[in-house]
XYZ file of C-alpha atoms in Angstrom:
624
model
C 46.535 116.226 70.227
C 48.892 114.738 72.942
C 46.938 114.626 76.384
C 49.851 116.503 78.102
C 49.595 119.549 75.959
C 46.600 121.119 77.854
C 48.542 120.712 80.963
C 51.569 122.236 79.553
C 49.715 125.184 78.413
C 48.146 125.817 81.714
C 51.640 125.947 83.182
C 53.544 127.771 80.433
C 53.000 131.137 81.665
C 54.029 130.008 84.943
C 57.512 129.004 83.717
C 57.162 125.449 84.631
C 59.890 122.635 84.583
C 58.878 120.466 81.368
C 59.732 117.512 83.289
C 57.218 118.153 85.952
C 54.422 118.345 83.495
C 54.786 114.855 82.315
C 54.742 113.522 85.518
C 51.270 111.868 85.636
C 49.658 110.570 88.631
C 49.927 107.094 87.240
C 53.539 106.852 88.425
C 52.771 105.889 91.580
C 56.207 104.581 92.964
C 57.435 105.400 96.511
C 59.645 107.948 97.263
C 61.598 108.877 100.655
C 61.569 112.434 99.631
C 57.856 113.271 99.345
C 57.631 114.627 102.781
C 54.352 113.192 103.407
C 54.869 112.789 107.205
C 54.650 116.679 107.415
C 51.038 116.349 106.428
C 50.336 113.574 108.618
C 49.467 111.051 105.887
C 49.529 107.535 106.091
C 50.179 104.958 102.749
C 47.140 104.410 100.865
C 46.458 103.064 97.226
C 46.392 104.699 93.992
C 44.085 107.989 94.466
C 42.267 107.451 91.177
C 39.488 106.150 93.030
C 39.322 109.179 94.976
C 38.017 111.221 92.430
C 34.254 111.788 92.073
C 32.706 110.936 88.475
C 32.716 113.944 85.658
C 29.452 115.307 86.956
C 30.831 115.393 90.493
C 34.023 117.261 89.374
C 31.833 120.032 87.674
C 29.616 120.252 90.587
C 32.730 120.801 93.072
C 34.385 123.449 90.579
C 31.033 125.212 90.366
C 30.623 125.388 94.408
C 34.474 126.332 94.503
C 33.969 129.221 91.875
C 30.657 130.568 94.192
C 32.055 130.030 97.554
C 35.958 130.225 97.792
C 37.233 131.976 94.704
C 35.874 135.393 95.604
C 37.331 135.444 98.909
C 40.644 133.994 98.162
C 41.416 134.536 93.861
C 44.468 131.925 94.188
C 43.258 130.603 90.941
C 42.560 132.275 87.646
C 39.343 130.654 86.751
C 39.064 131.623 83.309
C 42.467 130.047 82.061
C 41.847 127.214 84.651
C 38.587 126.019 83.584
C 39.672 124.184 80.125
C 42.080 122.083 82.036
C 39.698 121.357 85.001
C 36.929 120.192 82.079
C 39.531 118.094 80.511
C 40.721 116.504 83.619
C 37.167 115.209 84.678
C 37.153 113.273 81.716
C 41.010 112.208 81.580
C 41.509 111.225 85.285
C 44.316 108.913 84.355
C 46.746 111.622 82.683
C 46.663 114.290 85.030
C 50.174 115.362 86.068
C 50.844 115.004 89.766
C 50.798 118.801 90.414
C 47.641 119.416 88.768
C 45.969 116.411 90.572
C 47.148 117.994 93.846
C 45.281 121.170 92.721
C 42.011 119.277 91.942
C 41.577 117.537 95.227
C 42.591 120.745 96.699
C 39.370 122.325 95.153
C 37.102 119.478 96.111
C 38.059 119.553 99.601
C 37.721 123.416 99.819
C 34.524 123.195 98.147
C 33.059 120.736 100.471
C 34.514 122.649 103.309
C 32.551 125.618 102.404
C 29.309 123.982 102.400
C 26.947 122.873 105.587
C 26.065 119.385 105.976
C 22.487 119.467 104.565
C 23.650 121.441 101.531
C 26.318 118.758 101.273
C 23.944 116.134 101.025
C 21.795 117.921 98.543
C 24.379 119.125 96.039
C 26.892 116.015 96.428
C 24.934 113.096 98.043
C 27.101 112.368 100.659
C 27.475 113.657 104.287
C 30.041 116.758 104.599
C 32.049 114.837 107.151
C 32.810 111.851 104.857
C 33.500 113.936 101.793
C 35.626 116.394 103.517
C 37.984 113.708 105.237
C 38.086 111.795 101.710
C 39.141 114.812 100.045
C 41.684 115.920 102.895
C 43.146 113.011 102.726
C 43.534 112.573 98.794
C 44.869 116.125 98.775
C 47.852 115.298 101.398
C 48.741 112.213 99.556
C 48.645 114.066 96.075
C 50.861 117.011 97.614
C 53.121 114.130 98.939
C 53.530 112.646 95.422
C 54.078 115.984 94.065
C 56.881 116.494 96.256
C 55.674 119.678 97.304
C 58.408 120.518 100.083
C 61.142 120.753 97.042
C 58.661 121.922 94.282
C 59.179 125.040 92.041
C 55.918 124.424 90.515
C 53.348 127.389 91.283
C 50.306 124.905 90.861
C 51.608 122.830 94.011
C 51.724 125.972 96.116
C 48.178 126.862 94.815
C 47.139 123.494 95.833
C 48.842 123.885 99.469
C 47.360 127.148 99.992
C 43.754 125.830 99.315
C 44.613 122.968 101.717
C 45.501 125.043 104.400
C 41.832 126.674 104.074
C 40.453 123.120 104.126
C 41.882 121.962 107.287
C 42.392 125.308 109.549
C 39.005 124.455 111.344
C 39.977 120.860 111.900
C 43.801 120.872 112.871
C 45.037 122.985 116.075
C 46.270 126.253 115.210
C 49.949 125.625 116.089
C 49.904 122.653 113.416
C 48.004 125.104 110.868
C 50.718 127.878 111.704
C 53.783 125.341 111.135
C 52.200 124.146 107.896
C 51.583 127.862 106.701
C 55.269 128.660 107.432
C 56.262 125.861 105.423
C 54.085 127.456 102.561
C 55.673 130.603 102.817
C 59.108 128.796 102.646
C 58.140 127.134 99.449
C 56.779 130.631 97.888
C 60.053 132.098 99.071
C 61.884 129.561 97.379
C 60.080 130.222 94.164
C 60.854 134.133 94.682
C 57.349 134.920 95.541
C 58.583 137.302 98.242
C 59.789 139.644 95.558
C 57.476 141.472 93.406
C 57.419 139.760 89.494
C 58.300 143.209 88.055
C 61.818 143.015 89.500
C 62.117 139.383 88.257
C 61.257 140.383 84.650
C 58.236 138.125 84.888
C 55.212 138.237 82.631
C 52.350 140.690 83.795
C 49.897 137.739 84.201
C 52.331 135.637 86.117
C 53.251 138.820 88.381
C 49.579 139.332 89.445
C 49.057 135.733 90.258
C 52.282 135.512 92.336
C 51.069 138.503 94.075
C 47.700 136.970 94.740
C 49.056 133.764 96.376
C 51.808 135.355 98.263
C 49.547 137.552 99.995
C 46.818 135.045 100.587
C 49.469 132.929 102.309
C 50.799 135.690 104.347
C 47.257 136.965 105.649
C 46.806 133.467 106.534
C 50.046 133.290 108.495
C 48.985 136.544 110.303
C 45.730 134.809 111.629
C 46.912 131.533 112.490
C 49.696 133.326 114.372
C 47.578 135.362 116.414
C 45.860 132.171 117.292
C 48.792 131.174 118.495
C 49.432 134.145 120.830
C 51.552 135.802 118.248
C 51.186 139.342 117.756
C 49.415 139.936 114.554
C 51.223 141.657 111.734
C 54.519 141.355 113.549
C 56.431 140.099 110.767
C 54.817 142.317 108.138
C 57.455 144.069 106.310
C 57.425 146.210 103.164
C 59.976 147.206 100.870
C 60.924 148.230 97.314
C 61.004 144.979 95.940
C 58.158 143.534 98.275
C 55.135 142.317 95.999
C 52.732 144.636 95.417
C 49.163 144.473 96.590
C 46.898 142.516 94.261
C 45.267 144.519 91.635
C 41.288 145.460 91.680
C 40.561 144.045 88.498
C 37.919 141.606 87.002
C 39.600 138.091 86.219
C 38.372 138.324 82.488
C 41.059 141.523 82.407
C 43.745 138.967 83.155
C 45.063 136.270 80.607
C 48.412 134.466 79.813
C 50.203 136.286 77.465
C 48.847 139.706 78.193
C 51.310 142.549 76.956
C 50.875 144.833 79.712
C 49.921 145.004 83.360
C 46.238 145.572 84.092
C 45.208 148.867 85.558
C 43.567 149.015 88.879
C 39.436 149.448 88.465
C 37.926 152.408 90.064
C 34.499 150.507 90.316
C 33.777 147.163 91.826
C 35.435 143.914 90.363
C 35.336 140.194 91.272
C 38.665 140.895 93.049
C 37.410 143.731 95.332
C 37.865 141.879 98.711
C 41.524 140.945 97.836
C 41.804 144.921 96.689
C 40.391 145.763 100.072
C 42.505 143.675 102.159
C 45.693 145.339 100.434
C 44.502 148.686 101.750
C 44.122 147.406 105.307
C 47.535 145.698 104.895
C 48.903 148.853 103.737
C 47.530 150.778 106.573
C 48.901 147.847 108.780
C 52.290 147.969 107.355
C 52.680 151.776 108.095
C 51.659 151.621 111.534
C 54.111 148.973 112.537
C 56.835 150.673 110.502
C 56.073 153.614 112.886
C 56.372 151.202 115.920
C 59.725 150.164 114.661
C 61.065 153.764 114.260
C 59.714 154.387 118.128
C 61.689 151.311 119.299
C 58.383 149.635 120.084
C 57.562 145.800 119.420
C 55.710 145.418 116.364
C 51.921 143.980 116.462
C 51.182 144.913 120.000
C 48.930 147.943 119.211
C 46.713 147.822 122.286
C 50.016 147.686 124.481
C 51.293 150.651 122.956
C 48.429 153.233 123.373
C 48.401 156.159 125.267
C 46.290 159.327 125.207
C 48.059 161.102 122.739
C 48.742 157.608 120.871
C 44.993 156.968 120.228
C 44.183 160.439 118.929
C 46.904 160.018 116.429
C 45.379 156.490 115.525
C 41.839 157.990 115.331
C 43.278 160.345 112.908
C 44.900 157.778 110.795
C 41.352 155.536 111.393
C 39.632 158.590 109.882
C 42.161 158.460 106.883
C 41.727 154.735 106.181
C 37.944 154.849 106.502
C 37.593 157.885 104.108
C 39.769 155.517 101.427
C 37.574 152.656 101.975
C 34.540 154.629 101.597
C 35.483 156.437 98.578
C 37.214 153.551 96.875
C 35.048 150.566 97.806
C 32.237 151.052 99.863
C 30.479 153.635 98.029
C 30.482 151.298 95.039
C 28.843 148.230 96.817
C 25.368 146.912 96.054
C 24.100 145.087 99.240
C 21.955 143.244 97.358
C 24.890 141.228 95.745
C 26.590 138.825 98.562
C 30.151 139.708 97.549
C 29.531 143.375 97.904
C 27.627 142.858 100.921
C 30.475 140.630 102.355
C 32.942 143.296 101.449
C 30.898 146.003 103.128
C 30.802 143.816 106.460
C 34.516 143.198 106.268
C 35.565 146.860 105.921
C 33.378 148.087 108.548
C 34.254 145.063 110.866
C 38.046 145.918 110.109
C 37.807 149.474 111.173
C 35.993 148.338 114.503
C 38.722 145.819 115.136
C 41.293 148.531 114.726
C 39.180 150.926 117.224
C 38.839 148.063 119.638
C 42.715 147.678 119.653
C 43.522 151.343 119.893
C 41.143 151.565 122.848
C 41.543 148.222 124.398
C 39.889 147.562 127.898
C 43.190 145.835 128.793
C 44.524 149.251 129.423
C 42.103 149.386 132.428
C 42.958 148.511 135.889
C 39.371 147.382 136.547
C 35.828 148.694 135.044
C 35.426 151.075 138.046
C 38.762 153.207 137.124
C 37.721 153.644 133.542
C 35.770 156.658 132.763
C 32.045 156.010 131.840
C 32.611 157.814 128.412
C 35.264 155.361 127.582
C 33.259 152.298 128.737
C 30.452 153.314 126.589
C 32.697 153.907 123.515
C 34.224 150.268 123.735
C 30.881 148.890 124.493
C 29.599 150.249 121.316
C 32.475 149.195 119.237
C 32.069 145.700 120.699
C 28.222 145.765 119.959
C 28.997 146.661 116.472
C 31.663 143.914 115.975
C 29.341 141.426 117.198
C 26.497 142.458 114.736
C 28.933 142.377 111.748
C 29.893 139.086 112.887
C 26.687 137.519 113.273
C 25.503 139.050 109.981
C 28.404 136.949 108.329
C 27.060 133.993 110.362
C 23.608 133.962 109.693
C 22.428 136.169 106.947
C 21.093 133.803 104.293
C 22.472 136.166 101.633
C 25.722 135.517 102.764
C 25.418 131.616 102.865
C 28.009 130.774 100.574
C 30.566 132.883 102.554
C 29.686 131.814 106.181
C 32.629 129.446 106.093
C 35.148 132.177 106.509
C 33.248 133.632 109.632
C 34.121 131.081 112.341
C 37.853 131.262 111.880
C 37.532 135.024 112.579
C 35.469 134.748 115.699
C 35.979 138.496 117.459
C 36.857 136.801 120.975
C 37.843 140.152 122.399
C 34.697 141.701 121.906
C 32.850 138.595 123.018
C 34.784 138.510 126.280
C 34.296 142.299 126.912
C 30.693 142.192 126.254
C 30.301 139.281 128.931
C 32.356 140.879 131.223
C 30.395 144.017 131.107
C 27.255 141.953 131.734
C 28.696 140.357 134.563
C 29.889 143.568 135.970
C 26.204 145.240 135.018
C 27.332 148.879 135.576
C 26.596 150.580 132.311
C 23.066 151.745 131.330
C 22.846 149.976 128.139
C 20.759 147.789 126.125
C 21.717 144.215 127.743
C 18.737 142.338 125.812
C 20.583 143.419 122.524
C 23.663 141.862 123.691
C 22.176 138.894 124.787
C 20.505 138.321 121.368
C 23.916 138.842 119.658
C 25.603 136.298 121.975
C 22.648 133.920 121.347
C 22.992 134.331 117.387
C 26.933 133.466 117.924
C 26.294 130.277 119.705
C 23.568 129.479 117.117
C 25.942 130.129 114.127
C 28.834 128.402 115.887
C 27.613 125.391 117.814
C 30.914 124.147 118.206
C 31.285 126.759 120.910
C 28.898 124.940 123.263
C 29.813 121.483 122.215
C 33.605 121.355 121.663
C 35.010 121.247 125.262
C 38.346 120.521 124.024
C 39.117 124.290 123.419
C 39.997 126.300 126.656
C 38.535 129.497 124.961
C 35.362 127.732 124.647
C 35.304 126.523 128.373
C 36.398 130.029 129.615
C 33.732 131.956 127.376
C 31.160 129.398 128.483
C 31.755 129.935 132.242
C 31.640 133.694 131.761
C 28.651 133.550 129.638
C 26.894 131.593 132.421
C 28.384 133.915 135.234
C 26.600 136.861 133.143
C 23.363 134.920 132.644
C 22.841 134.191 136.270
C 23.478 137.956 136.947
C 20.840 138.684 134.224
C 18.461 136.130 135.556
C 18.628 137.432 139.137
C 17.936 141.103 137.778
C 15.085 140.031 135.884
C 13.575 138.089 138.826
C 14.052 141.162 140.853
C 11.835 143.275 138.462
C 8.441 141.484 139.499
C 6.892 143.513 136.864
C 8.909 141.736 133.949
C 8.142 138.037 133.006
C 11.181 136.211 132.762
C 11.834 134.815 129.437
C 12.693 131.228 128.995
C 16.389 130.242 129.214
C 18.344 130.340 126.024
C 18.978 127.015 124.359
C 22.647 127.563 124.412
C 22.532 128.387 128.187
C 20.852 125.091 128.643
C 23.438 123.227 126.455
C 26.329 124.919 128.475
C 24.746 123.881 131.706
C 24.054 120.301 130.699
C 27.643 120.008 129.220
C 29.179 120.997 132.614
C 26.811 118.724 134.624
C 28.145 115.880 132.462
C 31.681 116.578 132.580
C 31.538 116.781 136.365
C 29.573 113.411 136.533
C 32.279 111.682 134.609
C 35.056 113.244 136.378
C 33.519 112.200 139.514
C 33.176 108.526 138.240
C 36.826 108.829 136.940
C 37.930 109.738 140.220
C 36.401 106.931 141.816
C 37.553 104.459 139.683
C 41.225 105.790 139.906
C 40.830 105.231 143.457
C 39.669 101.689 143.190
C 42.437 100.848 140.773
C 45.138 102.455 142.741
C 43.941 100.467 146.020
C 43.855 97.406 144.023
C 47.201 97.968 142.508
C 48.699 98.730 146.028
C 47.194 95.568 147.503
C 48.443 93.317 144.756
C 51.974 94.772 144.887
C 52.357 93.840 148.640
C 51.127 90.532 147.917
C 47.773 90.363 149.478
C 45.811 87.046 148.385
C 42.580 88.757 149.507
C 42.238 91.420 146.956
C 38.650 92.701 146.583
C 37.090 93.483 143.423
C 35.748 96.806 143.000
C 32.546 97.625 140.783
C 33.624 97.078 136.981
C 37.255 95.733 137.996
C 38.081 91.714 137.779
C 41.159 90.330 139.129
C 42.017 87.113 137.712
C 43.784 84.722 139.773
C 46.288 85.825 142.347
C 48.268 88.632 140.805
C 52.295 88.855 141.383
C 53.867 91.980 142.256
C 54.533 92.896 138.672
C 50.970 92.592 137.232
C 50.659 91.397 133.748
C 48.190 94.086 131.761
C 45.850 91.434 130.726
C 44.996 90.493 134.323
C 43.156 93.461 135.128
C 40.005 94.143 133.287
C 37.625 96.879 132.808
C 34.251 95.307 132.622
C 34.153 91.911 130.875
C 36.596 92.192 127.768
C 38.185 95.640 128.020
C 42.037 96.076 128.866
C 42.405 98.525 131.470
C 45.986 99.085 131.498
C 46.438 98.198 127.771
C 49.901 96.573 127.282
C 52.467 94.664 129.698
C 55.034 97.627 128.833
C 52.417 99.936 130.575
C 51.931 97.869 133.563
C 55.651 97.475 134.295
C 56.162 101.243 134.214
C 52.955 101.332 136.755
C 54.733 99.150 139.125
C 58.408 100.423 138.825
C 58.339 103.181 141.223
C 57.339 106.159 139.079
C 56.003 109.132 140.955
C 52.420 109.370 141.769
C 51.704 112.188 139.234
C 52.527 109.763 136.346
C 50.365 107.007 137.891
C 47.546 109.783 138.058
C 47.789 110.738 134.736
C 47.632 107.218 133.168
C 44.714 106.336 135.587
C 43.201 109.761 134.294
C 42.980 108.377 130.688
C 41.101 105.418 131.615
C 37.353 105.694 130.329
C 37.860 109.502 129.768
C 35.513 109.403 126.730
C 33.833 112.963 127.329
C 35.322 115.865 125.338
C 37.320 117.945 128.162
C 40.318 117.350 130.245
C 40.782 120.523 132.183
C 44.301 121.693 132.687
C 45.885 123.474 135.829
C 44.803 126.898 135.317
C 41.387 126.272 133.929
C 38.234 124.847 135.579
C 34.544 124.255 135.058
C 33.541 126.916 137.721
C 32.526 130.423 136.836
C 34.644 133.123 137.290
C 34.432 134.999 140.837
C 35.943 138.278 139.857
C 34.588 141.274 137.953
C 38.148 142.042 136.468
C 38.973 140.676 133.170
C 42.591 139.164 133.419
C 43.511 139.615 129.526
C 47.039 138.108 129.760
C 45.103 134.718 130.870
C 42.486 135.065 128.083
C 45.289 135.433 125.545
C 46.861 132.444 127.086
C 43.517 130.577 126.772
C 43.016 131.931 122.976
C 46.457 130.552 122.415
C 45.770 127.253 123.553
C 41.965 127.261 121.751
C 42.851 123.666 119.910
C 45.884 122.772 121.537
C 43.417 119.583 123.076
C 41.902 118.664 119.876
C 43.019 115.844 117.736
C 43.881 116.097 114.067
C 41.168 115.067 111.633
C 41.949 111.290 111.085
C 43.132 110.363 107.816
C 39.836 108.520 106.959
C 40.168 108.491 103.402
C 39.725 104.710 102.889
């Protein structure tokens, strides 16, 4: 059998161009239309060396099936496995599109693991493998000319790539790249249901899964960029239907008729559940549009009569989820438990949106019953989220939780703890906050994210209030300070010390530059600064050094700009970059100090959330 026949059979049902199927990855000539710059890649050698050995490929495939496939279903595992198995032993003849998909599978599988499990199962650190396979995926997508592709396999690879990089890239980059995926999908006609295009049942179902996976990803990435969730959710007569609740073994290429949605649990239950929730959101947004309201801004439209209507609709969707899905869930099975948590968490998110505390002028003006109701909803959300993060039974799906952190619930709980006006179980709240920090350690370590800094500040203020109450109660023995509080305090002390050092160094450099520009021959050398010779008015960069061999100003071009009358803000910004080896550079509206007011400014929190990754650099392309 010819080596390309198997690859062709994988794509035949997807109506692929015959030419693309024979573009094996050994054809490595450069092209000006690969659009690799969109993915941020650098030229690299032939990707063959990036594939793991056959046994490694099979292990990565197994991890993908266990951890990624149940939550996405963008691949049809039964029909794809023969091609993956053959590829593992025929690396040299893999078509470009399929190679991109294989690397995307590798990187998604590695992304879903913790570092210890990665070392145990794949014999290498997670960071090393993830960087390697993400870089290889980007190069493979570029070689497959993904921007102009009509190959569904390429789109599947891009959809998985988005999952692999979403925790590493800043949200605006992910949102933009997701937009590219949507445009590619639209170019393939995925925004219309396959039934209206006369496509085969198997292809129609797979296109629905891929389309809604990309769209739901777009909704979340947009939300993290400050865009109202679901605002561009449109449904019409030709819109792709929601994925069918059916086991994968009931789908196969060449099937004569569409599969019937099952009334019991299947391996596609989670994406079917998402469809129910999207249907609810679409109906609500359509109602907003009919009323002339902005779609998506749920919490801004709620009035007393509106919340009553939403509560009624909530009861309806909750009953639907309970009768169609939750009642059939077996909590001893990880996917079933995950589905139950996602269903109930989604209901609580809608409840929080419909009674959002941003409608309150302050805590004091909100009725106590409303405060207690919102508090309980937020506590339930945190309980459900911490279970996703920490329950050993859900370890395979824990990768999904951090990207869906319930920030508004965290903020409201901490704000209430600061206020201290509710007679509730504060100990339970602190236990949940502690679990969130334990399950998401970057919240305490990654100070490039304004939302992490702001939540940390609020957390420290709330804990100080909590500690004061405990100390006032002489009968209670104060518990030891939680580890995450110690970490937050140490982080801030370290940053403040380095900021102070940077300011001192900046002042020394500025003084030296001023003296040098006036021709002063007796220029003193501050600590760590060496002036070589008698500097002229325009100082070459190499003549000012930090320590013994590090260049302080970098290049001659920089020294020119520093001495050509630029305003002081530019000089200050350049000096601020010197020796800035710590993780956080505070912007103009965010400091390391704890908030002084008990009132939560939700608009400001929205801004910090939208900037949640703006200072975080892209993961370096360290594939070499």
